[in-house]
Amino acid sequence: AQKITQTQPGMFVQEKEAVTLDCTYDTSDPSYGLFWYKQPSSGEMIFLIYQGSYDQQNATEGRYSLNFQKARKSANLVISASQLGDSAMYFCAMRDLMNTGFQKLVFGTGTRLLVSP
Amino acid sequence: NAGVTQTPKFRVLKTGQSMTLLCAQDMNHEYMYWYRQDPGMGLRLIHYSVGEGTTAKGEVPDGYNVSRLKKQNFLLGLESAAPSQTSVYFCASSFPSVQGIGQPQHFGDGTRLSIL
């Protein structure tokens, strides 16, 4: 079974600095995908970025980038130039593709990021 | 610009009562999901549906039932609520996954459910 591990329960960063949120995964599938979601204090889950196992380059979306190291089975989220609005819970998730074609997501336990002025 | 809409947003039930959580999406997604979120455990899949009229069990299906009578709606039912079902419930939807290309799931704002 797929497993996602986020070892940082909380992270602190100053505004305008970069921060890396760690995510390691365990899978025996050759084809898989990794997602990052943001959950602000208001509660909604916001999709941030996706990386597929066959993608040659690390994914980027604005200030978000994914440091994908396949050999280490890690997919760390890098947020550049942190903003106060980045304070939230961040979840790493893995696509578990069943043989029916159904895509189930397996989530980590999350990392709470606090951005200070 | 609604996306995924969940109702209600909050509810308090007594043990043994029943209720239905409603989820509606306007993105024409084939797949829909119900998750529960508990402190320190991330999100766990309760049930899911790959199309109108079909449902399947996820990781933690016991005590819940679902129905997908219309493509845009996915209902989660608790027949006899228990305190262990106190949680935040999220509905999500997505297009089917294409080999090698991930399809993000779009989430509703959640329903806070307390069972006394």
XYZ file of N, CA, C and O in Angstrom, chain B:
464
model
N -19.221 30.162 -10.436
C -17.899 29.716 -10.000
C -17.983 28.871 -8.731
O -17.184 28.978 -7.832
N -19.025 27.991 -8.640
C -19.295 27.307 -7.379
C -18.285 26.196 -7.113
O -17.779 26.074 -6.018
N -17.962 25.339 -8.090
C -17.043 24.230 -7.847
C -17.758 23.102 -7.123
O -18.699 22.520 -7.639
N -17.306 22.807 -5.906
C -17.896 21.754 -5.088
C -18.570 22.405 -3.880
O -17.918 23.149 -3.145
N -19.852 22.133 -3.713
C -20.625 22.741 -2.635
C -21.129 21.679 -1.680
O -21.746 20.700 -2.105
N -20.859 21.863 -0.407
C -21.307 20.922 0.625
C -22.336 21.599 1.529
O -22.163 22.755 1.917
N -23.357 20.849 1.872
C -24.329 21.312 2.863
C -24.680 20.171 3.805
O -24.761 19.016 3.384
N -24.870 20.451 5.109
C -24.666 21.750 5.747
C -23.184 21.988 6.034
O -22.366 21.110 5.802
N -22.852 23.142 6.586
C -21.468 23.427 6.973
C -21.198 22.961 8.399
O -20.057 22.618 8.738
N -22.203 22.970 9.236
C -22.067 22.527 10.627
C -23.322 21.750 11.019
O -24.412 22.049 10.549
N -23.126 20.758 11.888
C -24.283 20.033 12.398
C -23.906 19.347 13.694
O -22.791 18.828 13.826
N -24.848 19.364 14.626
C -24.676 18.619 15.873
C -25.792 17.584 15.949
O -26.961 17.917 15.781
N -25.408 16.349 16.190
C -26.377 15.256 16.281
C -26.274 14.562 17.632
O -25.220 14.621 18.282
N -27.344 13.904 18.005
C -27.287 13.018 19.172
C -27.002 11.609 18.685
O -27.365 11.228 17.556
N -26.364 10.837 19.547
C -26.077 9.434 19.217
C -27.355 8.727 18.793
O -28.394 8.847 19.461
N -27.263 8.009 17.672
C -28.404 7.257 17.179
C -29.220 7.980 16.121
O -30.005 7.345 15.409
N -29.047 9.291 16.013
C -29.775 10.029 14.987
C -29.174 9.758 13.608
O -28.026 9.326 13.486
N -29.967 10.054 12.593
C -29.475 9.878 11.226
C -29.435 11.225 10.529
O -30.134 12.172 10.931
N -28.599 11.310 9.511
C -28.580 12.513 8.691
C -27.878 12.223 7.363
O -27.207 11.198 7.213
N -28.071 13.135 6.430
C -27.444 13.034 5.119
C -26.669 14.299 4.819
O -27.198 15.402 4.991
N -25.417 14.114 4.406
C -24.601 15.231 3.945
C -24.712 15.301 2.423
O -24.611 14.276 1.738
N -24.877 16.520 1.933
C -25.074 16.704 0.499
C -23.832 17.301 -0.151
O -23.189 18.172 0.427
N -23.528 16.823 -1.340
C -22.400 17.355 -2.106
C -22.855 17.550 -3.546
O -23.441 16.625 -4.131
N -22.560 18.716 -4.092
C -22.897 19.005 -5.478
C -21.697 19.636 -6.166
O -21.029 20.491 -5.586
N -21.433 19.183 -7.406
C -20.335 19.764 -8.182
C -20.844 20.157 -9.564
O -21.681 19.475 -10.140
N -20.291 21.252 -10.068
C -20.743 21.767 -11.357
C -19.623 21.751 -12.396
O -19.644 22.532 -13.353
N -18.651 20.869 -12.216
C -17.502 20.807 -13.120
C -17.570 19.615 -14.064
O -16.593 19.313 -14.751
N -18.694 18.920 -14.055
C -18.902 17.767 -14.934
C -17.894 16.635 -14.656
O -17.531 15.879 -15.564
N -17.466 16.531 -13.402
C -16.516 15.481 -13.033
C -17.216 14.133 -12.926
O -18.309 14.032 -12.369
N -16.530 13.103 -13.430
C -17.090 11.754 -13.316
C -16.923 11.195 -11.902
O -17.772 10.480 -11.406
N -15.782 11.481 -11.285
C -15.464 10.874 -10.006
C -15.839 11.800 -8.859
O -15.585 13.007 -8.912
N -16.359 11.202 -7.799
C -16.640 11.950 -6.576
C -16.242 11.115 -5.365
O -16.220 9.881 -5.420
N -15.934 11.819 -4.273
C -15.348 11.169 -3.099
C -15.894 11.793 -1.822
O -16.221 12.985 -1.793
N -15.926 10.990 -0.781
C -16.159 11.496 0.567
C -14.982 11.102 1.445
O -14.584 9.938 1.498
N -14.438 12.110 2.142
C -13.335 11.910 3.077
C -13.772 12.376 4.465
O -14.636 13.221 4.608
N -13.085 11.856 5.467
C -13.188 12.435 6.801
C -11.799 12.865 7.247
O -10.787 12.218 6.901
N -11.751 13.967 7.997
C -10.484 14.494 8.479
C -10.517 14.544 9.988
O -11.344 15.246 10.578
N -9.607 13.816 10.595
C -9.489 13.784 12.051
C -8.110 14.300 12.445
O -7.144 14.119 11.698
N -7.982 14.914 13.611
C -6.693 15.485 14.034
C -5.584 14.444 13.999
O -5.736 13.334 14.520
N -4.451 14.818 13.393
C -3.277 13.956 13.371
C -3.365 12.772 12.430
O -2.459 11.939 12.408
N -4.451 12.680 11.646
C -4.610 11.505 10.784
C -4.761 11.850 9.319
O -4.970 10.980 8.505
N -4.671 13.110 8.964
C -4.866 13.459 7.567
C -6.277 13.152 7.115
O -7.195 13.005 7.919
N -6.468 13.022 5.836
C -7.786 12.704 5.270
C -7.856 11.219 4.934
O -6.910 10.657 4.392
N -8.990 10.626 5.222
C -9.182 9.223 4.906
C -10.438 9.056 4.061
O -11.468 9.661 4.341
N -10.328 8.202 3.056
C -11.409 8.018 2.099
C -12.496 7.126 2.684
O -12.226 6.010 3.122
N -13.733 7.599 2.649
C -14.858 6.833 3.177
C -15.486 6.000 2.064
O -15.544 4.765 2.136
N -16.011 6.676 1.051
C -16.596 6.043 -0.123
C -16.251 6.886 -1.340
O -15.910 8.059 -1.210
N -16.401 6.287 -2.509
C -16.195 7.044 -3.714
C -17.132 6.545 -4.811
O -17.781 5.491 -4.666
N -17.175 7.297 -5.884
C -18.036 6.938 -7.012
C -17.318 7.290 -8.312
O -16.758 8.383 -8.437
N -17.356 6.369 -9.251
C -16.711 6.615 -10.543
C -17.725 7.005 -11.610
O -17.359 7.185 -12.776
N -18.968 7.119 -11.222
C -19.967 7.562 -12.183
C -21.365 7.451 -11.604
O -21.576 6.826 -10.553
N -22.293 8.046 -12.309
C -23.692 8.022 -11.874
C -24.150 6.586 -11.656
O -23.912 5.719 -12.502
N -24.761 6.356 -10.504
C -25.298 5.035 -10.201
C -24.303 4.043 -9.647
O -24.656 2.895 -9.350
N -23.043 4.444 -9.485
C -22.012 3.525 -8.954
C -21.388 4.105 -7.698
O -21.170 5.312 -7.597
N -21.116 3.234 -6.735
C -20.400 3.634 -5.528
C -19.477 2.496 -5.108
O -19.683 1.343 -5.507
N -18.475 2.822 -4.317
C -17.545 1.802 -3.834
C -16.989 2.234 -2.482
O -16.986 3.414 -2.141
N -16.515 1.247 -1.718
C -15.989 1.512 -0.385
C -14.559 2.006 -0.451
O -13.769 1.551 -1.268
N -14.246 2.924 0.454
C -12.884 3.403 0.597
C -12.198 2.745 1.780
O -12.422 1.577 2.078
N -11.389 3.521 2.492
C -10.613 2.990 3.614
C -11.436 2.780 4.872
O -11.200 1.845 5.638
N -12.383 3.680 5.126
C -13.137 3.649 6.388
C -14.638 3.743 6.122
O -15.294 4.712 6.520
N -15.252 2.748 5.494
C -16.648 2.859 5.077
C -17.691 2.517 6.139
O -18.874 2.849 5.981
N -17.263 1.856 7.231
C -18.247 1.337 8.188
C -19.032 2.466 8.848
O -18.468 3.442 9.337
N -20.351 2.287 8.888
C -21.229 3.266 9.510
C -21.746 4.333 8.561
O -22.517 5.197 8.971
N -21.328 4.242 7.294
C -21.740 5.233 6.293
C -22.346 4.544 5.080
O -21.957 3.435 4.727
N -23.260 5.250 4.428
C -23.744 4.800 3.124
C -23.748 5.995 2.179
O -23.766 7.150 2.621
N -23.698 5.699 0.895
C -23.634 6.772 -0.097
C -24.571 6.453 -1.252
O -24.961 5.306 -1.469
N -24.907 7.499 -1.991
C -25.679 7.313 -3.219
C -25.290 8.375 -4.231
O -24.974 9.509 -3.865
N -25.310 7.958 -5.496
C -24.986 8.882 -6.584
C -26.047 8.687 -7.665
O -25.835 8.009 -8.658
N -27.177 9.315 -7.449
C -28.292 9.167 -8.378
C -28.140 10.078 -9.590
O -28.665 9.794 -10.668
N -27.445 11.182 -9.396
C -27.169 12.102 -10.489
C -25.665 12.357 -10.555
O -24.986 12.318 -9.521
N -25.158 12.624 -11.710
C -23.716 12.809 -11.890
C -23.181 13.917 -10.997
O -22.071 13.817 -10.475
N -23.951 14.964 -10.810
C -23.429 16.115 -10.088
C -23.580 16.018 -8.571
O -23.044 16.855 -7.853
N -24.288 15.005 -8.079
C -24.549 14.921 -6.642
C -24.017 13.635 -6.038
O -24.120 12.560 -6.635
N -23.493 13.750 -4.811
C -22.996 12.567 -4.093
C -23.407 12.747 -2.638
O -23.009 13.719 -1.996
N -24.219 11.843 -2.136
C -24.783 11.963 -0.800
C -24.113 10.990 0.150
O -23.887 9.827 -0.191
N -23.824 11.455 1.354
C -23.242 10.610 2.402
C -24.233 10.528 3.546
O -24.646 11.551 4.083
N -24.595 9.300 3.910
C -25.572 9.102 4.963
C -24.986 8.441 6.192
O -24.122 7.567 6.082
N -25.451 8.894 7.348
C -25.145 8.229 8.606
C -26.475 7.712 9.129
O -27.384 8.490 9.441
N -26.620 6.417 9.208
C -27.910 5.838 9.593
C -28.145 5.924 11.093
O -29.251 6.200 11.543
N -27.091 5.705 11.872
C -27.198 5.749 13.331
C -25.894 6.342 13.858
O -24.928 5.623 14.067
N -25.884 7.660 14.027
C -24.644 8.366 14.340
C -24.029 7.903 15.665
O -24.746 7.646 16.645
N -22.702 7.834 15.672
C -21.934 7.456 16.868
C -20.906 8.539 17.164
O -20.432 9.211 16.234
N -20.525 8.724 18.418
C -19.525 9.756 18.747
C -18.226 9.618 17.949
O -17.569 10.623 17.661
N -17.871 8.384 17.565
C -16.642 8.168 16.787
C -16.729 8.779 15.393
O -15.718 8.887 14.691
N -17.911 9.170 14.970
C -18.093 9.794 13.668
C -18.004 11.323 13.729
O -18.179 11.995 12.716
N -17.713 11.835 14.907
C -17.419 13.271 15.030
C -16.166 13.566 14.225
O -15.103 12.979 14.467
N -16.279 14.460 13.248
C -15.171 14.699 12.328
C -15.523 15.864 11.416
O -16.617 16.425 11.491
N -14.573 16.206 10.561
C -14.847 17.132 9.468
C -14.914 16.301 8.186
O -13.997 15.523 7.903
N -15.989 16.463 7.457
C -16.204 15.665 6.256
C -16.009 16.529 5.012
O -16.548 17.629 4.914
N -15.233 15.988 4.090
C -14.969 16.683 2.838
C -15.469 15.854 1.674
O -15.235 14.649 1.598
N -16.107 16.546 0.758
C -16.461 15.968 -0.527
C -15.464 16.482 -1.562
O -14.975 17.620 -1.452
N -15.142 15.675 -2.543
C -14.236 16.084 -3.600
C -14.693 15.478 -4.915
O -15.470 14.507 -4.931
N -14.214 16.051 -6.015
C -14.537 15.503 -7.332
C -13.343 15.685 -8.254
O -12.480 16.535 -8.023
N -13.303 14.876 -9.298
C -12.206 14.967 -10.257
C -12.606 14.299 -11.559
O -13.568 13.524 -11.620
N -11.834 14.573 -12.597
C -11.922 13.797 -13.817
C -11.184 12.482 -13.581
O -10.359 12.376 -12.668
N -11.439 11.469 -14.405
C -10.688 10.222 -14.272
C -9.207 10.452 -14.542
O -8.844 11.331 -15.328
N -8.372 9.675 -13.901
C -6.940 9.797 -14.104
C -6.568 9.256 -15.478
O -7.057 8.225 -15.906
N -5.704 9.968 -16.160
C -5.172 9.519 -17.441
C -3.760 9.029 -17.176
O -3.006 9.656 -16.441
N -3.397 7.927 -17.775
C -2.108 7.311 -17.481
C -0.986 8.329 -17.559
O -0.793 9.006 -18.564
N -0.255 8.438 -16.468
C 0.877 9.347 -16.406
C 0.515 10.785 -16.118
O 1.394 11.613 -15.887
N -0.773 11.098 -16.113
C -1.184 12.483 -15.851
C -2.138 12.486 -14.675
O -3.175 11.848 -14.709
N -1.732 13.168 -13.625
C -2.577 13.231 -12.440
C -3.707 14.205 -12.611
O -3.548 15.255 -13.226
N -4.859 13.873 -12.079
C -6.009 14.758 -12.098
C -6.254 15.231 -10.672
O -6.560 14.425 -9.793
N -6.113 16.504 -10.410
C -6.322 16.978 -9.044
C -7.769 16.818 -8.622
O -8.689 16.920 -9.434
N -7.953 16.548 -7.359
C -9.289 16.498 -6.792
C -9.619 17.894 -6.264
O -8.796 18.544 -5.625
N -10.836 18.323 -6.537
C -11.315 19.625 -6.086
C -12.239 19.399 -4.904
O -13.181 18.612 -4.994
N -11.960 20.096 -3.828
C -12.659 19.847 -2.569
C -13.708 20.912 -2.275
O -13.561 22.088 -2.655
N -14.726 20.499 -1.551
C -15.663 21.424 -0.955
C -15.070 22.025 0.314
O -13.946 21.695 0.697
N -15.831 22.891 0.961
C -15.333 23.595 2.142
C -15.445 22.774 3.420
O -14.983 23.222 4.475
N -16.051 21.613 3.355
C -16.132 20.748 4.523
C -17.400 20.928 5.334
O -18.055 21.976 5.294
N -17.746 19.878 6.077
C -18.874 19.896 7.015
C -18.362 19.454 8.367
O -17.806 18.365 8.495
N -18.534 20.305 9.371
C -18.142 19.947 10.742
C -19.304 19.249 11.414
O -20.368 19.845 11.586
N -19.101 18.000 11.768
C -20.165 17.194 12.361
C -19.759 16.765 13.757
O -18.671 16.196 13.943
N -20.603 17.069 14.726
C -20.358 16.645 16.113
C -21.475 15.713 16.550
O -22.659 16.035 16.368
N -21.086 14.590 17.115
C -22.054 13.610 17.611
C -21.932 13.553 19.133
O -20.880 13.220 19.669
N -23.018 13.896 19.807
C -22.980 13.937 21.273
C -23.477 12.622 21.880
O -24.274 11.903 21.274
